Coordinates of C-alpha atoms and ligand atoms in Angstrom, one line a residue:
X1 CA 0.0 0.0 0.0
X2 CA 0.9 3.7 -0.4
X3 CA 0.1 5.2 3.0
X4 CA 0.2 8.9 4.0
X5 CA 0.8 9.7 7.6
X6 CA 0.0 13.0 9.3
X7 CA 1.2 13.6 12.8
X8 CA 2.8 16.1 15.2
X9 CA 6.5 15.7 14.6
X10 CA 7.5 16.2 18.3
X11 CA 8.5 14.0 21.2
X12 CA 4.8 13.6 22.2
X13 CA 3.3 10.1 22.3
X14 CA 1.1 10.5 19.3
X15 CA 4.0 11.6 17.1
X16 CA 6.1 8.7 18.4
X17 CA 3.4 6.2 17.7
X18 CA 2.8 7.6 14.2
X19 CA 6.5 7.7 13.4
X20 CA 7.2 4.2 14.7
X21 CA 4.1 2.8 12.9
X22 CA 5.3 4.5 9.6
X23 CA 8.8 3.0 10.0
X24 CA 7.4 -0.4 10.7
X25 CA 5.0 -0.3 7.7
X26 CA 8.0 0.8 5.5
X27 CA 9.9 -2.2 6.8
X28 CA 7.0 -4.4 5.7
X29 CA 7.3 -3.1 2.2
X30 CA 4.6 -0.4 2.2
X31 CA 5.5 3.0 0.8
X32 CA 5.0 5.5 3.6
X33 CA 4.7 9.3 3.1
X34 CA 4.9 11.6 6.2
X35 CA 3.2 14.9 5.7
X36 CA 4.0 17.3 8.5
X37 CA 5.7 20.7 9.3
X38 CA 9.0 19.2 10.6
X39 CA 10.8 15.9 10.2
X40 CA 9.4 13.7 13.0
X41 CA 11.7 13.3 16.0
X42 CA 12.2 9.6 15.6
X43 CA 12.2 9.5 11.8
X44 CA 15.4 8.5 10.0
X45 CA 15.0 8.4 6.3
X46 CA 17.2 5.5 5.6
X47 CA 14.5 3.2 4.2
X48 CA 13.8 3.3 0.5
X49 CA 10.1 3.2 1.4
X50 CA 10.0 6.3 3.6
X51 CA 9.3 9.8 2.3
X52 CA 8.9 13.1 4.0
X53 CA 6.8 16.0 2.7
X54 CA 7.2 19.2 4.6
X55 CA 4.3 21.5 5.1
X56 CA 5.6 25.1 5.0
X57 CA 3.4 27.7 6.4
X58 CA 3.5 31.3 5.1
X59 CA 4.7 34.1 7.3
X60 CA 2.5 36.7 5.6
X61 CA 2.4 39.7 8.0
X62 CA -1.4 40.2 7.4
X63 CA -2.0 37.0 9.5
X64 CA -1.7 37.2 13.3
X65 CA -2.1 33.4 13.1
X66 CA -0.7 31.6 10.1
X67 CA -3.2 29.1 8.6
X68 CA -1.4 25.8 9.2
X69 CA -4.5 23.7 8.7
X70 CA -5.0 25.2 5.2
X71 CA -1.3 24.7 4.3
X72 CA -1.6 21.0 5.5
X73 CA -4.8 20.4 3.5
X74 CA -3.1 21.9 0.3
X75 CA 0.0 19.7 0.8
X76 CA -2.2 16.6 1.4
X77 CA -4.0 17.3 -1.9
X78 CA -0.7 17.6 -3.7
X79 CA 0.8 14.4 -2.1
X80 CA -2.3 12.2 -2.6
X81 CA -2.6 13.3 -6.2
X82 CA 1.1 13.0 -7.2
X83 CA 2.2 10.0 -5.0
X84 CA -1.1 8.2 -5.8
X85 CA -1.8 7.3 -2.1
X86 CA -4.2 4.5 -1.2
X87 CA -5.0 5.8 2.3
X88 CA -4.4 8.7 4.6
X89 CA -3.8 8.0 8.3
X90 CA -4.0 11.1 10.4
X91 CA -2.9 11.0 14.1
X92 CA -4.6 13.4 16.5
X93 CA -8.0 14.9 15.7
X94 CA -7.1 18.6 15.9
X95 CA -6.4 19.9 13.3
X96 CA -5.3 16.8 11.3
X97 CA -8.7 15.1 10.9
X98 CA -10.3 18.3 9.8
X99 CA -7.5 19.2 7.4
X100 CA -7.8 15.7 6.0
X101 CA -11.6 16.2 5.5
X102 CA -10.9 19.4 3.5
X103 CA -8.2 17.7 1.4
X104 CA -10.7 14.9 0.8
X105 CA -13.4 17.3 -0.5
X106 CA -10.9 19.1 -2.8
X107 CA -9.6 15.7 -4.1
X108 CA -13.2 14.8 -5.1
X109 CA -13.1 17.7 -7.5
X110 CA -10.2 15.9 -9.2
X111 CA -12.3 12.7 -9.3
X112 CA -10.2 11.1 -6.5
X113 CA -11.7 9.6 -3.3
X114 CA -9.0 9.2 -0.6
X115 CA -10.0 7.0 2.4
X116 CA -9.1 8.7 5.7
X117 CA -8.3 6.9 8.9
X118 CA -8.2 9.0 12.1
X119 CA -6.4 7.8 15.2
X120 CA -7.4 9.4 18.5
X121 CA -4.6 9.6 21.0
X122 CA -6.1 11.1 24.1
X123 CA -5.5 14.8 24.7
X124 CA -7.2 15.6 21.4
X125 CA -10.4 14.1 23.0
X126 CA -10.0 14.4 26.8
X127 CA -8.5 17.9 27.0
X128 CA -8.6 19.8 23.8
X129 CA -11.7 18.2 22.4
X130 CA -13.7 19.0 25.4
X131 CA -13.1 22.7 24.9
X132 CA -16.5 23.7 23.6
X133 CA -15.0 25.8 20.9
X134 CA -13.5 22.7 19.3
X135 CA -16.4 20.3 19.9
X136 CA -18.3 20.8 16.6
X137 CA -15.1 20.4 14.5
X138 CA -13.9 17.4 16.4
X139 CA -17.3 15.7 16.2
X140 CA -17.7 16.4 12.5
X141 CA -14.2 15.3 11.5
X142 CA -14.4 12.1 13.4
X143 CA -17.8 11.3 11.8
X144 CA -16.5 12.2 8.4
X145 CA -13.4 9.9 8.7
X146 CA -13.7 6.6 6.8
X147 CA -12.1 4.8 9.8
X148 CA -11.5 5.8 13.4
X149 CA -9.2 4.1 15.9
X150 CA -8.6 4.9 19.6
X151 CA -5.6 3.7 21.6
X152 CA -7.6 2.3 24.5
X153 CA -11.1 1.1 25.4
X154 CA -11.3 3.9 27.8
X155 CA -10.5 6.5 25.2
X156 CA -13.1 4.9 22.9
X157 CA -15.8 5.1 25.7
X158 CA -14.8 8.8 26.5
X159 CA -15.1 9.7 22.8
X160 CA -18.6 8.2 22.6
X161 CA -19.6 9.9 25.8
X162 CA -18.4 13.4 25.0
X163 CA -19.1 13.6 21.3
X164 CA -22.1 12.6 19.1
X165 CA -20.2 9.9 17.2
X166 CA -22.0 7.9 14.5
X167 CA -18.9 6.0 13.4
X168 CA -17.6 2.8 14.8
X169 CA -14.3 3.2 16.7
X170 CA -11.8 0.4 16.6
X171 CA -9.4 0.0 19.5
X172 CA -5.8 -0.5 18.5
X173 CA -3.5 -0.1 21.5
X174 CA 0.0 1.5 21.5
X175 CA 2.8 -0.9 20.7
X176 CA 6.4 -1.4 21.5
X177 CA 9.5 -2.3 19.4
X178 CA 11.1 -4.9 21.7
X179 CA 14.3 -4.8 19.7
X180 CA 14.8 -1.3 20.7
X181 CA 13.2 -1.3 24.1
X182 CA 14.9 -4.0 26.1
X183 CA 17.2 -4.3 29.0
X184 CA 20.6 -3.1 28.0
X185 CA 23.9 -3.6 29.9
X186 CA 24.5 -0.1 31.3
X187 CA 26.4 -0.8 34.5
X188 CA 28.7 2.1 34.2
X189 CA 25.8 4.5 33.9
X190 CA 24.1 2.8 36.9
X191 CA 27.2 3.2 39.0
X192 CA 27.5 6.9 38.0
X193 CA 23.9 7.6 39.0
X194 CA 23.7 5.3 42.1
X195 CA 27.3 4.8 43.3
X196 CA 26.2 3.1 46.6
X197 CA 23.7 0.8 45.0
X198 CA 20.7 3.0 45.5
X199 CA 17.5 2.1 43.8
X200 CA 16.7 4.2 40.7
X201 CA 13.2 5.6 40.0
X202 CA 12.5 7.2 36.7
X203 CA 9.8 9.5 35.3
X204 CA 9.6 10.6 31.6
X205 CA 7.1 13.0 30.2
X206 CA 6.7 16.4 28.6
X207 CA 6.1 18.0 32.1
X208 CA 2.7 19.3 31.3
X209 CA 0.1 19.8 34.1
X210 CA -1.7 16.6 33.1
X211 CA 1.4 14.6 34.1
X212 CA 1.3 15.8 37.7
X213 CA 5.1 15.9 37.9
X214 CA 5.0 17.5 41.3
X215 CA 3.4 14.3 42.6
X216 CA 6.5 12.4 41.2
X217 CA 8.7 14.5 43.4
X218 CA 6.4 14.0 46.4
X219 CA 6.2 10.2 45.9
X220 CA 10.0 10.1 45.7
X221 CA 10.3 12.2 48.9
X222 CA 8.3 9.4 50.7
X223 CA 10.4 6.6 49.1
X224 CA 13.8 8.1 49.8
X225 CA 13.0 8.5 53.5
X226 CA 12.8 4.7 53.8
X227 CA 15.0 3.4 50.9
X228 CA 18.2 4.8 49.6
X229 CA 17.3 5.9 46.1
X230 CA 17.7 8.3 43.2
X231 CA 15.2 9.9 40.9
X232 CA 15.8 10.6 37.2
X233 CA 13.4 13.1 35.7
X234 CA 13.6 12.9 31.9
X235 CA 12.0 15.4 29.5
X236 CA 11.2 19.0 29.7
X237 CA 8.1 21.2 29.7
X238 CA 6.2 23.9 31.6
X239 CA 6.1 22.2 35.0
X240 CA 9.9 21.5 35.2
X241 CA 10.9 24.6 37.2
X242 CA 8.1 24.1 39.7
X243 CA 9.4 20.5 40.2
X244 CA 12.9 21.8 40.7
X245 CA 11.7 24.2 43.4
X246 CA 9.7 21.4 45.1
X247 CA 12.9 19.3 45.2
X248 CA 14.5 22.2 47.1
X249 CA 11.5 22.6 49.4
X250 CA 11.4 18.9 50.2
X251 CA 15.2 18.7 50.6
X252 CA 15.7 16.0 48.0
X253 CA 17.8 17.8 45.4
X254 CA 20.9 15.7 46.0
X255 CA 19.0 12.6 45.0
X256 CA 17.2 14.0 42.0
X257 CA 18.6 14.6 38.5
X258 CA 16.8 16.4 35.8
X259 CA 18.1 15.1 32.5
X260 CA 16.1 17.1 30.0
X261 CA 14.9 15.7 26.7
X262 CA 16.7 12.5 25.8
X263 CA 16.7 10.3 22.7
X264 CA 18.1 7.1 24.1
X265 CA 15.3 6.6 26.7
X266 CA 15.8 2.8 26.6
X267 CA 19.3 3.3 28.0
X268 CA 18.0 5.3 31.0
X269 CA 15.2 2.8 31.5
X270 CA 17.8 0.0 31.5
X271 CA 19.1 1.2 34.9
X272 CA 15.7 1.8 36.4
X273 CA 14.0 -0.1 39.2
X274 CA 10.7 1.6 39.1
X275 CA 8.7 4.0 36.8
X276 CA 6.4 6.7 38.2
X277 CA 3.4 7.9 36.2
X278 CA 1.0 9.8 38.5
X279 CA -0.9 11.3 35.5
X280 CA -4.3 13.1 35.9
X281 CA -5.4 11.5 32.7
X282 CA -3.6 9.1 30.3
X283 CA -5.3 7.5 27.3
X284 CA -2.8 4.7 27.2
X285 CA 0.6 5.5 28.8
X286 CA 3.2 4.8 26.1
X287 CA 6.0 5.9 28.4
X288 CA 4.9 3.3 30.9
X289 CA 4.9 0.6 28.2
X290 CA 8.4 1.6 27.2
X291 CA 9.5 1.2 30.8
X292 CA 7.9 -2.2 31.2
X293 CA 9.6 -3.4 28.0
X294 CA 12.9 -2.6 29.8
X295 CA 11.7 -4.7 32.8
X296 CA 10.7 -1.7 34.9
X297 CA 7.5 -2.1 37.1
X298 CA 5.1 0.9 37.1
X299 CA 3.5 2.9 39.9
X300 CA 0.7 4.8 38.2
X301 CA -2.7 6.3 38.7
X302 CA -5.8 4.4 37.6
X303 CA -6.7 7.2 35.2
X304 CA -7.9 6.7 31.6
X305 CA -6.5 3.7 29.9
X306 CA -3.7 3.0 32.4
X307 CA -5.5 -0.1 33.9
X308 CA -5.5 -1.6 30.4
X309 CA -1.7 -1.6 30.6
X310 CA -0.5 -1.7 34.2
X311 CA -1.9 -4.7 36.1
X312 CA -2.5 -3.8 39.8
X313 CA -0.4 -6.0 42.0
X314 CA 1.4 -7.7 39.1
X315 CA 3.3 -5.3 37.0
X316 CA 3.1 -2.5 39.5
X317 CA 0.3 -0.7 41.3
X318 CA -2.6 1.7 40.4
X319 CA -3.8 4.4 42.8
X320 CA -6.3 7.2 42.6
X321 CA -5.1 10.5 41.1
X322 CA -3.4 12.5 43.8
X323 CA -2.9 9.6 46.2
X324 CA 0.7 10.4 46.8
X325 CA 0.9 8.5 50.1
X326 CA -0.6 5.4 48.4
X327 CA 1.8 5.5 45.5
X328 CA 4.7 6.1 47.9
X329 CA 3.7 3.0 50.0
X330 CA 3.4 0.9 46.9
X331 CA 6.8 2.0 45.6
X332 CA 8.4 1.1 48.9
X333 CA 6.6 -2.3 49.0
X334 CA 8.1 -3.2 45.6
X335 CA 11.6 -1.8 46.3
X336 CA 12.1 -3.1 49.8
X337 CA 12.3 -6.8 48.9
X338 CA 14.7 -7.9 46.2
X339 CA 12.8 -11.1 45.4
X340 CA 9.6 -9.2 45.1
X341 CA 11.2 -6.5 42.9
X342 CA 12.6 -9.2 40.6
X343 CA 9.1 -10.7 40.3
X344 CA 7.5 -7.4 39.4
X345 CA 10.2 -6.8 36.9
X346 CA 9.6 -10.1 35.2
X347 CA 5.8 -9.5 35.2
X348 CA 6.3 -6.0 33.6
X349 CA 8.3 -7.5 30.7
X350 CA 5.8 -10.3 30.2
X351 CA 3.0 -7.8 30.0
X352 CA 4.9 -5.5 27.6
X353 CA 5.3 -8.4 25.3
X354 CA 1.6 -8.5 24.7
X355 CA 1.9 -5.1 23.0
X356 CA 4.7 -6.2 20.7
X357 CA 4.9 -4.3 17.4
X358 CA 4.7 -7.6 15.5
X359 CA 1.3 -8.2 17.1
X360 CA -0.2 -4.7 16.7
X361 CA 1.1 -3.8 13.2
X362 CA -1.1 -6.3 11.3
X363 CA -4.1 -4.8 13.1
X364 CA -3.4 -1.5 11.4
X365 CA -2.6 -3.1 8.0
X366 CA -5.9 -5.1 8.1
X367 CA -7.8 -2.1 9.2
X368 CA -6.5 0.0 6.2
X369 CA -7.5 -2.8 3.8
X370 CA -11.0 -3.0 5.4
X371 CA -11.5 0.8 5.2
X372 CA -10.2 0.9 1.6
X373 CA -12.6 -1.9 0.7
X374 CA -15.5 -0.2 2.3
X375 CA -14.8 3.1 0.5
X376 CA -14.4 1.2 -2.8
X377 CA -17.9 -0.1 -2.7
X378 CA -19.2 3.3 -1.5
X379 CA -17.8 5.3 -4.4
X380 CA -17.0 3.2 -7.4
X381 CA -14.9 4.8 -10.0
X382 CA -13.2 7.4 -7.8
X383 CA -10.7 5.1 -6.0
X384 CA -7.3 4.1 -7.1
X385 CA -7.2 0.8 -9.0
X386 CA -11.0 1.0 -9.5
Ligands
LIG1 O1 1.0 12.4 26.9 C1 1.3 13.3 26.2 O2 1.4 14.5 26.7 C2 1.5 13.2 24.7 C3 0.2 12.7 24.1 C4 0.1 13.0 22.7 O3 -1.0 13.2 22.3 O4 1.1 13.0 21.9 O5 0.2 11.3 24.4 C5 -1.1 10.7 24.2 O6 -0.9 9.7 23.2 C6 -0.1 8.6 23.5 C7 0.1 7.7 22.3 O7 -1.1 7.2 21.9 C8 -0.6 7.9 24.7 O8 0.2 6.8 25.0 C9 -0.7 8.8 25.9 O9 -1.3 8.2 27.0 C10 -1.5 10.0 25.5 N1 -1.4 11.1 26.6 C11 -2.5 11.4 27.3 O10 -3.6 10.9 27.2 C12 -2.2 12.4 28.4

């Protein structure tokens, strides 16, 4: 197939999923065209099947806000026509699904029907989508998509609950490349971080409010009182300075390191004993899956889709949002006993394997074929190979 992928090219989970999916599809022999404003963070163009089409937005001084959505729609029309795509897969409803809708309408004037699959990732629905000003556009563009997927059952239910959706939504969870995310020998790094054999806790995120990064520090402050340990805070974002201040207030700065944005997350996870994800909401929790694949148990909230990934008492523990004391106690419970910690680590890896890329990728491939087939019978004559 010739597949167009639209995503945010940043470190965010939706961009990571879209990029890894595109790369894996290219490895399977599909031709994959990324259409976005920057080359996606994890995209290396070494495959003959991978293409990148930049969306350049004007900087015409008349506009206070440059019309990205229109630039994207125009670029999509161009790429679909000239690369003869079979399907467009847009990640994140705003503004990708609506830009795809506009491109689809324009393409019809050229006698081309392009099937559009929209994947909902979470914040497009739970946070942004609930903003009343966006609701009509999100509802409309989901309903106008030829196929819709969500990354968890929970996100699917939320979408049906908050929007008037007439389309079926297929759940296809996040996936993990176990070749990349696996336990690596990083003893020298471990020694540098924890010279006296302290336990290592890790948090990775974009430090937005929804991640409750201050809870990470508070949980760690509980743990370090009982268990010699270190905390690695990976990533960057608006809440970082508040977290750094909290570390000073709680007198834990000597045991916490802020590493900023990192590419080789798997190397950091390889030295970790526990992963903390106290999010307010989390449609799936890709960062937790990455940790589990590196044999790291997870202390998380029970928000959103996290219970579909983290199994309470087996791969870690789930607590209510804001239950810092409960998360601290659970962390100590896992870390204080070596045999117990080893068991949780094994369980985390076993669970992660259920989300292996090799298992999830065919779900997307089959879904594209199903959607293309449905569209072909809906509009004979306007589809490629028709
Ligand atoms: O979590 C973020 O802040 C990034 C966000 C995004 O939209 O890029 O991630 C969302 O999509 C990921 C991939 O499907 C999910 O694993 C994350 O759980 C989800 N984040 C939230 O729901 C907060």
